[in-house]
Short mmCIF file of C-alpha atoms in Angstrom, two decimals:
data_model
loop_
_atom_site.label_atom_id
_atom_site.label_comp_id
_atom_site.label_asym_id
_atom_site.label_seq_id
_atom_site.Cartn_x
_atom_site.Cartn_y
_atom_site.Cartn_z
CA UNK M 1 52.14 41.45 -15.31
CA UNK M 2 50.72 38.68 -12.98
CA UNK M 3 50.91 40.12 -8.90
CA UNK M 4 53.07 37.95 -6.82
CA UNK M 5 50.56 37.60 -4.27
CA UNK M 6 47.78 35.60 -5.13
CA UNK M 7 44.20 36.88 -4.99
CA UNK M 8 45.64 40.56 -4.12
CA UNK M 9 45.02 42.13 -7.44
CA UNK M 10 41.26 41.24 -6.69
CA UNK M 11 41.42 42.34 -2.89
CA UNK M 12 42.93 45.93 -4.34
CA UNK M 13 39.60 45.96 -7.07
CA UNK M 14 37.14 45.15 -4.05
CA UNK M 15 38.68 47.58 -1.78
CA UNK M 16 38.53 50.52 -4.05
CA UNK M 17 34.73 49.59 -5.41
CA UNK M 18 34.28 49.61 -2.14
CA UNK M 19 35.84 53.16 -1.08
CA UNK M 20 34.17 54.15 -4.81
CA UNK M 21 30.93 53.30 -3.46
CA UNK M 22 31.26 55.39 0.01
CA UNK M 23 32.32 58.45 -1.81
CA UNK M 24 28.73 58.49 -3.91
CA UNK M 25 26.87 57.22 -0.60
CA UNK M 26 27.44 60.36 1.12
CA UNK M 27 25.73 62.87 -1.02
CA UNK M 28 25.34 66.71 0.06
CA UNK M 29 23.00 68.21 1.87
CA UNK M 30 20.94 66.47 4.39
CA UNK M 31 18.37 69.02 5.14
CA UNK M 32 18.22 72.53 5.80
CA UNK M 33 20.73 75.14 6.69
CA UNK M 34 22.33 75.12 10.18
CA UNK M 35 21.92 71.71 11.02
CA UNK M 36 24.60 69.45 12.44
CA UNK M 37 24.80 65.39 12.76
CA UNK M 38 25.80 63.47 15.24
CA UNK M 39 26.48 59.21 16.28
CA UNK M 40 24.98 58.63 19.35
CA UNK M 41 27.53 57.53 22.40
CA UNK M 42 30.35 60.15 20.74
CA UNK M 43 31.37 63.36 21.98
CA UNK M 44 30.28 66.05 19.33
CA UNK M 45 31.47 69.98 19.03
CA UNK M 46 29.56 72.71 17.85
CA UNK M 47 31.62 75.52 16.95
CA UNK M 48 30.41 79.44 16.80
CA UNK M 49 30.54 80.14 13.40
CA UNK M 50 30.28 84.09 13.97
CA UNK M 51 32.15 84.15 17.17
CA UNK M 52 35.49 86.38 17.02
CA UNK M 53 38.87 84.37 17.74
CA UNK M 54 39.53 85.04 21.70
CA UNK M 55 36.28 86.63 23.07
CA UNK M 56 33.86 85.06 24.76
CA UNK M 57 31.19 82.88 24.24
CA UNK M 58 28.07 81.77 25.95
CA UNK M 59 25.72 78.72 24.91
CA UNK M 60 22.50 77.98 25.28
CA UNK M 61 19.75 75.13 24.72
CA UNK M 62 16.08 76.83 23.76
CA UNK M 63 13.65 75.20 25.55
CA UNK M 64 16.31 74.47 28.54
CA UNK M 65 17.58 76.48 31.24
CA UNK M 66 20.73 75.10 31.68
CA UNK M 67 22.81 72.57 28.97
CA UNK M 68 23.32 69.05 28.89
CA UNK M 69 25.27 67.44 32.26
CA UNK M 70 29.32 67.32 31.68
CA UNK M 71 28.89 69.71 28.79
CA UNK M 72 31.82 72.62 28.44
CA UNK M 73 32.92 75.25 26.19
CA UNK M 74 36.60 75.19 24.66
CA UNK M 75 37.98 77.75 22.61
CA UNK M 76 34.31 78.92 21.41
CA UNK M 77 33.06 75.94 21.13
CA UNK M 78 30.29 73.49 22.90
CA UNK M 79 31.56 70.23 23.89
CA UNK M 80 29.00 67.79 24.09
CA UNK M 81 30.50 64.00 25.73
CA UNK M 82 29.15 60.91 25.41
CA UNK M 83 26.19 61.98 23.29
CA UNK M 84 22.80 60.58 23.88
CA UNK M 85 19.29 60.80 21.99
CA UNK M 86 18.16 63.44 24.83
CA UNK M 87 21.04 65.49 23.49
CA UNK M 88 19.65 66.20 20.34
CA UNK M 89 17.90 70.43 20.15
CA UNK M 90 18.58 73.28 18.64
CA UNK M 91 21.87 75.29 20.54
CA UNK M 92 22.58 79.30 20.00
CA UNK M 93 25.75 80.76 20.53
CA UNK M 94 25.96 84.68 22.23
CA UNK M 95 28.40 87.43 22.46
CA UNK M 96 28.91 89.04 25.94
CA UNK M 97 25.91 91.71 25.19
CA UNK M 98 23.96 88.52 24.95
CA UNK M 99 23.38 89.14 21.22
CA UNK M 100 23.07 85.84 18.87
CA UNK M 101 25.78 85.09 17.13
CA UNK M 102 25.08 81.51 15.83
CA UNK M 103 22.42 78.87 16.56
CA UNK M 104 23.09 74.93 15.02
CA UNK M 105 20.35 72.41 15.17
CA UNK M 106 21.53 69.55 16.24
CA UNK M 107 20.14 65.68 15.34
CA UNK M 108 21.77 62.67 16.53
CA UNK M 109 21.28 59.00 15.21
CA UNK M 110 23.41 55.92 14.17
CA UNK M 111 25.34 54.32 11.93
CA UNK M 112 23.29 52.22 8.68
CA UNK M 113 22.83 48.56 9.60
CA UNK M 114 23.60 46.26 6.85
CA UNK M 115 19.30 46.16 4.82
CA UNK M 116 17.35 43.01 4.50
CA UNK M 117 16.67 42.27 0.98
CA UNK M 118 14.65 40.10 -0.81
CA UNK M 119 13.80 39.71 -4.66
CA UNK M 120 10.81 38.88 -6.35
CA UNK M 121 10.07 38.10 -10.06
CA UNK M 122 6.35 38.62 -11.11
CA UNK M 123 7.21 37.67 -14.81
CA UNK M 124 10.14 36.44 -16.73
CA UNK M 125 11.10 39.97 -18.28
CA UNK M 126 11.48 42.03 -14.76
CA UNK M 127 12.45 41.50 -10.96
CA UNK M 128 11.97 43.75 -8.22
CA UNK M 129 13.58 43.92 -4.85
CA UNK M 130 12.28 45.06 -1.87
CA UNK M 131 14.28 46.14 1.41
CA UNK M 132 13.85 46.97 5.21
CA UNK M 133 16.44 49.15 7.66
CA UNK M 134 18.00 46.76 10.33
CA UNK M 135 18.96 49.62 12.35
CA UNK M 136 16.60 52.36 13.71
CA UNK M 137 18.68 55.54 13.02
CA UNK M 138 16.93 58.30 13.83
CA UNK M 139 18.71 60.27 10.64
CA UNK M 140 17.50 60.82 7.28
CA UNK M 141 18.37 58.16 4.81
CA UNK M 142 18.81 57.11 1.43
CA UNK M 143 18.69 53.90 -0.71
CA UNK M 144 21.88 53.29 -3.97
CA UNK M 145 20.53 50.31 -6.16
CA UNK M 146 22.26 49.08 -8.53
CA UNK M 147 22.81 45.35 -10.21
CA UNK M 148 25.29 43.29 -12.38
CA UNK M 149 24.50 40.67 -14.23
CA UNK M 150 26.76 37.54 -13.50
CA UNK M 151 26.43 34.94 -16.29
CA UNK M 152 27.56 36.76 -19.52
CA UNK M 153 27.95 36.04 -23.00
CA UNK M 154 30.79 36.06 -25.20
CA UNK M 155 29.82 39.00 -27.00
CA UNK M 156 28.14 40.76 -23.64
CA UNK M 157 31.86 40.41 -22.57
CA UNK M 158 33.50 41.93 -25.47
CA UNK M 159 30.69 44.94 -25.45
CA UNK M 160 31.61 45.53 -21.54
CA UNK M 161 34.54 44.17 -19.79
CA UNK M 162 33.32 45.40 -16.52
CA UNK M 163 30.38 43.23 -16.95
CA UNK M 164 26.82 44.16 -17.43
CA UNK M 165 25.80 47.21 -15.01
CA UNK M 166 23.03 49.12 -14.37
CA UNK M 167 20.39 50.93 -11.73
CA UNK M 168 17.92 49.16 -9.88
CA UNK M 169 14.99 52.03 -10.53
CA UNK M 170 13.33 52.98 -7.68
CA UNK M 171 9.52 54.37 -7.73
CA UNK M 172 9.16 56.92 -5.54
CA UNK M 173 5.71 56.17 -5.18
CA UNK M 174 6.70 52.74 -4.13
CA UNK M 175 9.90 53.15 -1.43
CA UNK M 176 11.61 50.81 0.21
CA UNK M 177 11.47 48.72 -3.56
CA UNK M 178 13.63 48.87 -7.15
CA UNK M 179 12.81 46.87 -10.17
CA UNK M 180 15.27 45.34 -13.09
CA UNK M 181 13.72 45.88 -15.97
CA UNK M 182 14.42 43.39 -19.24
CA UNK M 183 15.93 40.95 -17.22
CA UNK M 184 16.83 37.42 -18.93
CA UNK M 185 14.58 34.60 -17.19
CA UNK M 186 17.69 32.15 -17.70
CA UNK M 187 20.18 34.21 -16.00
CA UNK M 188 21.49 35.38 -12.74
CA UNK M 189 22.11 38.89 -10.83
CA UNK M 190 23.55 40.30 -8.05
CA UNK M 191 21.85 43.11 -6.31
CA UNK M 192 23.73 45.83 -4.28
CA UNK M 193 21.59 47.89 -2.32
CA UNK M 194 23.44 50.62 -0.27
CA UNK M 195 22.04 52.40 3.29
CA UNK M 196 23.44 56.15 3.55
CA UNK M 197 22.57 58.89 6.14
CA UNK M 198 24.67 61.34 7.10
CA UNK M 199 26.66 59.69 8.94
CA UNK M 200 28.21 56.44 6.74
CA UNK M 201 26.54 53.65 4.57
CA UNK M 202 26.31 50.06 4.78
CA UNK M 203 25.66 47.75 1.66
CA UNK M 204 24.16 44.72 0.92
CA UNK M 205 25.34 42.25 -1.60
CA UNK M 206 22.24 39.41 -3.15
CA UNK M 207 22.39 37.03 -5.69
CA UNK M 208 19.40 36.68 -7.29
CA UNK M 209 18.45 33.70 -9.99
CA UNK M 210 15.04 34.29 -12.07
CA UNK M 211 14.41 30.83 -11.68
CA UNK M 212 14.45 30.77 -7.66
CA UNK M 213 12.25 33.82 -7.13
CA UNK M 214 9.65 33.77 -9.69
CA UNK M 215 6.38 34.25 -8.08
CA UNK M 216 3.49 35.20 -10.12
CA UNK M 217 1.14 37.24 -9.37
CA UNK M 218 -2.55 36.14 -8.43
CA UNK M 219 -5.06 35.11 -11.99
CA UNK M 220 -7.83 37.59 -12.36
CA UNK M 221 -11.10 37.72 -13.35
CA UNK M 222 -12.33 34.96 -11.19
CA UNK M 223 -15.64 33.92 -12.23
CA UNK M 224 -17.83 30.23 -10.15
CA UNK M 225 -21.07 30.29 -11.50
CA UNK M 226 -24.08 27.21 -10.85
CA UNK M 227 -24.74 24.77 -13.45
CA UNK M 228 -28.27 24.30 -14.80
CA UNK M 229 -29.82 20.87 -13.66
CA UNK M 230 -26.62 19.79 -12.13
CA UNK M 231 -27.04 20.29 -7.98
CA UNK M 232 -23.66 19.03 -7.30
CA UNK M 233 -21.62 21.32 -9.99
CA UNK M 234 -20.22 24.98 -9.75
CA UNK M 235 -18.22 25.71 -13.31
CA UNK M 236 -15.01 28.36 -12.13
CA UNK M 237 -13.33 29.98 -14.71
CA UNK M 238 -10.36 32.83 -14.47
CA UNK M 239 -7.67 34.28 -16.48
CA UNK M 240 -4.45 35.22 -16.39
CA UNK M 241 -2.73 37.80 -14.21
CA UNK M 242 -1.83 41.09 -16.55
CA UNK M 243 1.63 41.08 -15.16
CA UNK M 244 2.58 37.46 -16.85
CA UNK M 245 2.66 38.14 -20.72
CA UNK M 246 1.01 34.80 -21.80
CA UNK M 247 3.89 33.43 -24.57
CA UNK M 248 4.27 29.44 -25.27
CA UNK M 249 7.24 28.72 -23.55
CA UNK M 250 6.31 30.67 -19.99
CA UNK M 251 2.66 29.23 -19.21
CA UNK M 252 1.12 28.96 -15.81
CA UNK M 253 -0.24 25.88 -14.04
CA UNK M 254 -3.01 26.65 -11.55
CA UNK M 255 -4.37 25.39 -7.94
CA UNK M 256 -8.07 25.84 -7.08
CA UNK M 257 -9.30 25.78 -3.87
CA UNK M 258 -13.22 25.37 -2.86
CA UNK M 259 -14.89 24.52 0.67
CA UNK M 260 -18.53 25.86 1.62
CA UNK M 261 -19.14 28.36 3.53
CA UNK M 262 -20.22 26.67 6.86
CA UNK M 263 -17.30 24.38 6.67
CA UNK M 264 -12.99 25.26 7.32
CA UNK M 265 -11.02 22.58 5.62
CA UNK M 266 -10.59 23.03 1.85
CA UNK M 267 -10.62 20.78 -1.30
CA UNK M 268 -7.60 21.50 -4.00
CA UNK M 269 -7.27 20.61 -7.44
CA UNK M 270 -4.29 21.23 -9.74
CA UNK M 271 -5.20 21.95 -13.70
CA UNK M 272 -3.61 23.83 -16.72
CA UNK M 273 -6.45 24.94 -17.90
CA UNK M 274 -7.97 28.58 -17.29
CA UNK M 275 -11.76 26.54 -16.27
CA UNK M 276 -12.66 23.80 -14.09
CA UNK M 277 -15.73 21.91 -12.83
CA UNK M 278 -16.62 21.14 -9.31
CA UNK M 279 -17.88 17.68 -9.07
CA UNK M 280 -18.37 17.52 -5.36
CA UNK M 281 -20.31 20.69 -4.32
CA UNK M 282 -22.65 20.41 -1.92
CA UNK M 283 -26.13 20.92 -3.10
CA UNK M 284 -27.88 24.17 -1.88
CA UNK M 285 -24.65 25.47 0.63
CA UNK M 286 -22.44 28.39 -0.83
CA UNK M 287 -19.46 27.98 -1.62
CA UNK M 288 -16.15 30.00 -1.54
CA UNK M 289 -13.66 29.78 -4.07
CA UNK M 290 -9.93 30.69 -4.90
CA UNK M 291 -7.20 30.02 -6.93
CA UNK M 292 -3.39 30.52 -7.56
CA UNK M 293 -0.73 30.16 -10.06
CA UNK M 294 2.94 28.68 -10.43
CA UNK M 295 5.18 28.80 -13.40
CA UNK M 296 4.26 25.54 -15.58
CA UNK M 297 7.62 23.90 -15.28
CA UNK M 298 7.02 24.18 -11.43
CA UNK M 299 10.58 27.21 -11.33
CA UNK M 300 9.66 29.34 -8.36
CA UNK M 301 6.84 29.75 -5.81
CA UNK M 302 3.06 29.79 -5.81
CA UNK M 303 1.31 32.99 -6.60
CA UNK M 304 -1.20 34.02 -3.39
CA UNK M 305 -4.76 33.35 -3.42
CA UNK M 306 -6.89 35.70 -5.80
CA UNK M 307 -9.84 37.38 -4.25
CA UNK M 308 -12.47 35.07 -2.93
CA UNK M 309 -15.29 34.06 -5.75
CA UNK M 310 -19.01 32.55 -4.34
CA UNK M 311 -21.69 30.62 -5.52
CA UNK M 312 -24.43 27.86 -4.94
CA UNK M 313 -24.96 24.91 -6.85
CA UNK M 314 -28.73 24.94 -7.95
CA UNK M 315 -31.22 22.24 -5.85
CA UNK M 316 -32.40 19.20 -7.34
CA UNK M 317 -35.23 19.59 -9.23
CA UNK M 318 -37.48 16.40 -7.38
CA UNK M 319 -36.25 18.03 -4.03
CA UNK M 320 -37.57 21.37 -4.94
CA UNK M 321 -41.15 19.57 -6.26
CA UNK M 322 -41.17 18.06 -2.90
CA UNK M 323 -40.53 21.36 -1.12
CA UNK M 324 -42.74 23.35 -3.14
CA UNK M 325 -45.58 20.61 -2.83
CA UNK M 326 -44.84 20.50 1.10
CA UNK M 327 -45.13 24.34 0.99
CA UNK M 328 -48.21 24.73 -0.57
CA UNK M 329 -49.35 22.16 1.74
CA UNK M 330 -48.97 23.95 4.53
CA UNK M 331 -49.87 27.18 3.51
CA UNK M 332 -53.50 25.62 2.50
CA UNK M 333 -53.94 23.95 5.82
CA UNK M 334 -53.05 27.23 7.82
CA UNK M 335 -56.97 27.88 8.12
CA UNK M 336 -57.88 24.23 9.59
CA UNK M 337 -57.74 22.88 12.65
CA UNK M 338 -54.52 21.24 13.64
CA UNK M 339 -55.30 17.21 13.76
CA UNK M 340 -53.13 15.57 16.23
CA UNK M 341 -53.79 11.93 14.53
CA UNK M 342 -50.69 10.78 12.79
CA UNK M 343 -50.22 10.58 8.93
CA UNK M 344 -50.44 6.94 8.34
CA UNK M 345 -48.65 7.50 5.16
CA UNK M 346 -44.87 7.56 5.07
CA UNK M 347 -43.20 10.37 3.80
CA UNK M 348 -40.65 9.17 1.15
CA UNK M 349 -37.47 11.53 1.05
CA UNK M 350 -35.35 9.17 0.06
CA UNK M 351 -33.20 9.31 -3.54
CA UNK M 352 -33.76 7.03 -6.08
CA UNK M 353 -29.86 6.81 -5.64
CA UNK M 354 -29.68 6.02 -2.12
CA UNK M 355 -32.96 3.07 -3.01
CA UNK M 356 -30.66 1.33 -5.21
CA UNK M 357 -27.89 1.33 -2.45
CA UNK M 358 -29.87 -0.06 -0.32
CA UNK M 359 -31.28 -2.70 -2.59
CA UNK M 360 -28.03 -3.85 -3.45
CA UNK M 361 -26.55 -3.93 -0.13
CA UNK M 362 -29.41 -6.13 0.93
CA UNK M 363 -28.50 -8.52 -1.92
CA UNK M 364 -24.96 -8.72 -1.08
CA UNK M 365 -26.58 -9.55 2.34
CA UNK M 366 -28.55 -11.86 1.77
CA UNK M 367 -26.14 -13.65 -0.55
CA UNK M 368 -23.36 -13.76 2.21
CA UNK M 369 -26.07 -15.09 4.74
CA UNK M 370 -27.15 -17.95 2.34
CA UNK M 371 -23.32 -18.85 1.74
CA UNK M 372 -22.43 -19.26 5.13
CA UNK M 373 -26.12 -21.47 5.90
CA UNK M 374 -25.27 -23.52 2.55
CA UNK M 375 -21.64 -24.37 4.38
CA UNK M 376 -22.50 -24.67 7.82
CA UNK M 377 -24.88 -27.20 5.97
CA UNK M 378 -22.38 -29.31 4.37
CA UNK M 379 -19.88 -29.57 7.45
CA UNK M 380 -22.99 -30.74 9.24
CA UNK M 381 -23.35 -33.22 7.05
CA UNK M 382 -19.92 -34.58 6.51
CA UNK M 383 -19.56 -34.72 10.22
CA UNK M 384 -22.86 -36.78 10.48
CA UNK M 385 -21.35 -39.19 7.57
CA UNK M 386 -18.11 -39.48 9.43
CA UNK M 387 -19.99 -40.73 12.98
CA UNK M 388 -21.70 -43.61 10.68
CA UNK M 389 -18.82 -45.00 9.82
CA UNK M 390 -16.66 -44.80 12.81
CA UNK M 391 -20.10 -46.94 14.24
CA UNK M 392 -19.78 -49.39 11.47
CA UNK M 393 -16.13 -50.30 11.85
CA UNK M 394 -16.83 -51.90 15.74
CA UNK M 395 -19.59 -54.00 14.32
CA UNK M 396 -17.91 -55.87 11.65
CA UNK M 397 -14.88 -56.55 14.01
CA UNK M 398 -17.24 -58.26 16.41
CA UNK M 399 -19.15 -60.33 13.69
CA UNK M 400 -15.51 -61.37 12.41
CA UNK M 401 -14.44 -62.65 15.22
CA UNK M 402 -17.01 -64.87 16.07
CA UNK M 403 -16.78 -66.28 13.21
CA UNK M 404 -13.39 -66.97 13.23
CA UNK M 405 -14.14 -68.69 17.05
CA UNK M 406 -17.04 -71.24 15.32
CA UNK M 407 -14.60 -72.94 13.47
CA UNK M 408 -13.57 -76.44 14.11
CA UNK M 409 -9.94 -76.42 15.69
CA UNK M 410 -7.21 -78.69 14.46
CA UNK M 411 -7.18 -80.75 17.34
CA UNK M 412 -10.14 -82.26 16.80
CA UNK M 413 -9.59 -83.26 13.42
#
C-alpha cells in the first residue's frame, strides 16, 4: 500500500532512526553516585532525597557561605535560575538539628554541537575517520560510530534489505578516531558519528568515497647514498609503506624531493620506480632528501613527506689531487720564510669541461666576427662599383652630343 503523501513514508523512517538513535545515545550512568547534570542558562532543582514530606529544609554550598544569588527553596527543594558555569559545586541538604540529610554534586555544561569529521583511507582494504567536538561542553562525553555502505549489490541486497551496516571500531588507545575495516576500494559509505553527554546528542552524517580520500601513508626505508667516481650523483632508494599491501592493480607512483643543505628551494622528480638517480647534485654540499607517494592511477591525495634522508656526492677525483697536492704544499713550506714575490706561474683550476666551452665559444666568435667583416666587405664594394658607373653615364652623354653638333646641317647641303 503506496502512502498518499509523497516522500512521507521516508520522512516517518528518518524520524524514527532518528528518535532510535537518541534512545542508545543516552546511555546510563555518567559518573559516580550523587551527581546531577545541568544545561547552562536553565533553571535546575535539586531535590532532598532523604528529606521528610513537610519539614524543613536547609541548603548549603561547601566551600560557600551563602548560595548562589536569586537561589530559593520550594517544597524541599533548591531552585537554582538561570544557571551559570559558577553554579556548578557540590550542595548538602540538612534537617532542622542541622544533621545531613542529602548532598548532590552538581556539574553543568551544554548541549553536543554537531562533530567535524573527516575520513582518511591509508590503503584500499580500510578507512578511518577521525573527529573533533564543535562545542566545548564541560560534560563527559561519548562517541556512536557506525557506517552503511551505499552502493550495493544485487545479492548484498537480497542478504540485507536494510542495507549493509556495521560499527565504525574505535581504539581506545587512539580517541577521537574509528576505522572500517574490509572496505571495498570501488565503493562508497556514509559515516554517522553521534556526540552524547548527559544531556542530548548531536550526529553527523559523511559520505565517504575510497577513491576521494585515499591518502597513503609515507614509503619507508629511505636510503641516498654517494656514487663512486660520480661527483654529481646521489643514488636514493625506498620502499613501500607497510600499510599499502603491494598487489598489481593498487601500485604507488612516487615524488622525490632533493635541495642541499645550504640552499631552500627544492628540485622534484616524479618516478614509479622504488630507486632514482640524482643527476644534478652539487659536488661536495650535503644534501637532504624526501619523498612521497600517490595511488598510481593518480585517485586521492599525496602521502606526506617521509623522514628526511642525507648525503654528499663524493669530490672529483682531479679536484681532490689538486687539493691534496696544494695541501702538502703548504704543510712543507710551514718552516720557510714567507716570500712575498709573486708565483709567476698560473694556477690552472679550470675543468677540462669548462676549456672546451670556452674554446668553442671563441670559435663561434670568431666565426660571427669574420661573417659580418666578409659582408661589410662586399656592400663596400658594390657601393664602390655603383659610384663608377653613375660617373660613366655623364661622360658618354657629353661625347654624344658633340658629336651629334659636328655634323654638317642640311642647309648647307
Amino acid at each position: 500500500m503506496r502512502s498518499p503523501i509523497p516522500g512521507l513514508g521516508r520522512v516517518m523512517v528518518l524520524l524514527a532512526a532518528t528518535l532510535a538513535s537518541a534512545s542508545l545515545a543516552i546511555p546510563e550512568g555518567w559518573g559516580e553516585e550523587g551527581v546531577q547534570y545541568g544545561q547552562v542558562g536553565t533553571d535546575v532543582t535539586l531535590s532532598c532525597a532523604s528529606a521528610r514530606a513537610g519539614s524543613p529544609v536547609q541548603w548549603r554550598r561547601a566551600g560557600a557561605a551563602m548560595l548562589p544569588e536569586g537561589s530559593a527553596v520550594w517544597q524541599g527543594a533548591l531552585v537554582l535560575p538561570h544557571t551559570s558555569l559558577a553554579n556548578a559545586g557540590t550542595y548538602s541538604c540538612h534537617g532542622e538539628d542541622g544533621g545531613l540529610l542529602h548532598a548532590v554534586s552538581l556539574r553543568l555544561g551544554y548541549l553536543p554541537g554537531v562533530p567535524f569529521v573527516s575520513c582518511r583511507a591509508s590503503d584500499y582494504e580500510n578507512f578511518s575517520c577521525s573527529w573533533t567536538s564543535s562545542v566545548e561542553t564541560f560534560l563527559p562525553t561519548r562517541y556512536i560510530t557506525t557506517y552503511r555502505k551505499k552502493s550495493l549489490t544485487g545479492e548484498e541486497k537480497r542478504r540485507n534489505k536494510n542495507g549493509h551496516m556495521g560499527p565504525c571500531l574505535q581504539d581506545p588507545s587512539r580517541p577521537g578516531t574509528c576505522t572500517v575495516h574490509g572496505s571495498e576500494f570501488w565503493s562508497s559509505y556514509r559515516l554517522n558519528i553521534t556526540e552524547v553527554n548527559p544531556l542530548g546528542s548531536s550526529f553527523r552524517l559523511l559520505d565517504v568515497t575510497m577513491q576521494a580520500i585515499i591518502k597513503p601513508d609515507p614509503p619507508e626505508g629511505l636510503v641516498v647514498e654517494p656514487i663512486p667516481l660520480a661527483p654529481r650523483r646521489l643514488h636514493v632508494s625506498w620502499k613501500y609503506p607497510s600499510s599499502w599491501p603491494k598487489e598489481p592493480h593498487f601500485q604507488l607512483r612516487f615524488r622525490l624531493q632533493y635541495r642541499p643543505v645550504i640552499h631552500r628551494s627544492w628540485s622534484v622528480v616524479e618516478t614509479v620506480n622504488l630507486s632514482e638517480v640524482i643527476t644534478d647534485a652539487f659536488t661536495g654540499l650535503e644534501h637532504v632528501v624526501q619523498v612521497s607517494a600517490k595511488d598510481f592511477l593518480d585517485a586521492g591525495n599525496w602521502s606526506e613527506w617521509s623522514a628526511e634522508a642525507r648525503a654528499t656526492p663524493v669530490r672529483d677525483l682531479a679536484t681532490t689531487v689538486r687539493e691534496e697536492t696544494t695541501t702538502d704544499t703548504s704543510l712543507e713550506s710551514l718552516g720557510d720564510e714567507p716570500s712575498q714575490a709573486p708565483n709567476p706561474e698560473p694556477i690552472n683550476h679550470s675543468d677540462p669541461l669548462e676549456k672546451m666551452a670556452v674554446l668553442v665559444s671563441l670559435g663561434i666568435f670568431a666565426f660571427f666576427v669574420l661573417a659580418a667583416v666578409f659582408i661589410i666587405t662586399i656592400l663596400i664594394w658594390l657601393r664602390v662599383r655603383k659610384h663608377g658607373k653613375d660617373k660613366t653615364k655623364p661622360h658618354n652623354f657629353l661625347v654624344a652630343a658633340t658629336h651629334l653638333k659636328a655634323l654638317p646641317s642640311e642647309s648647307g647641303c
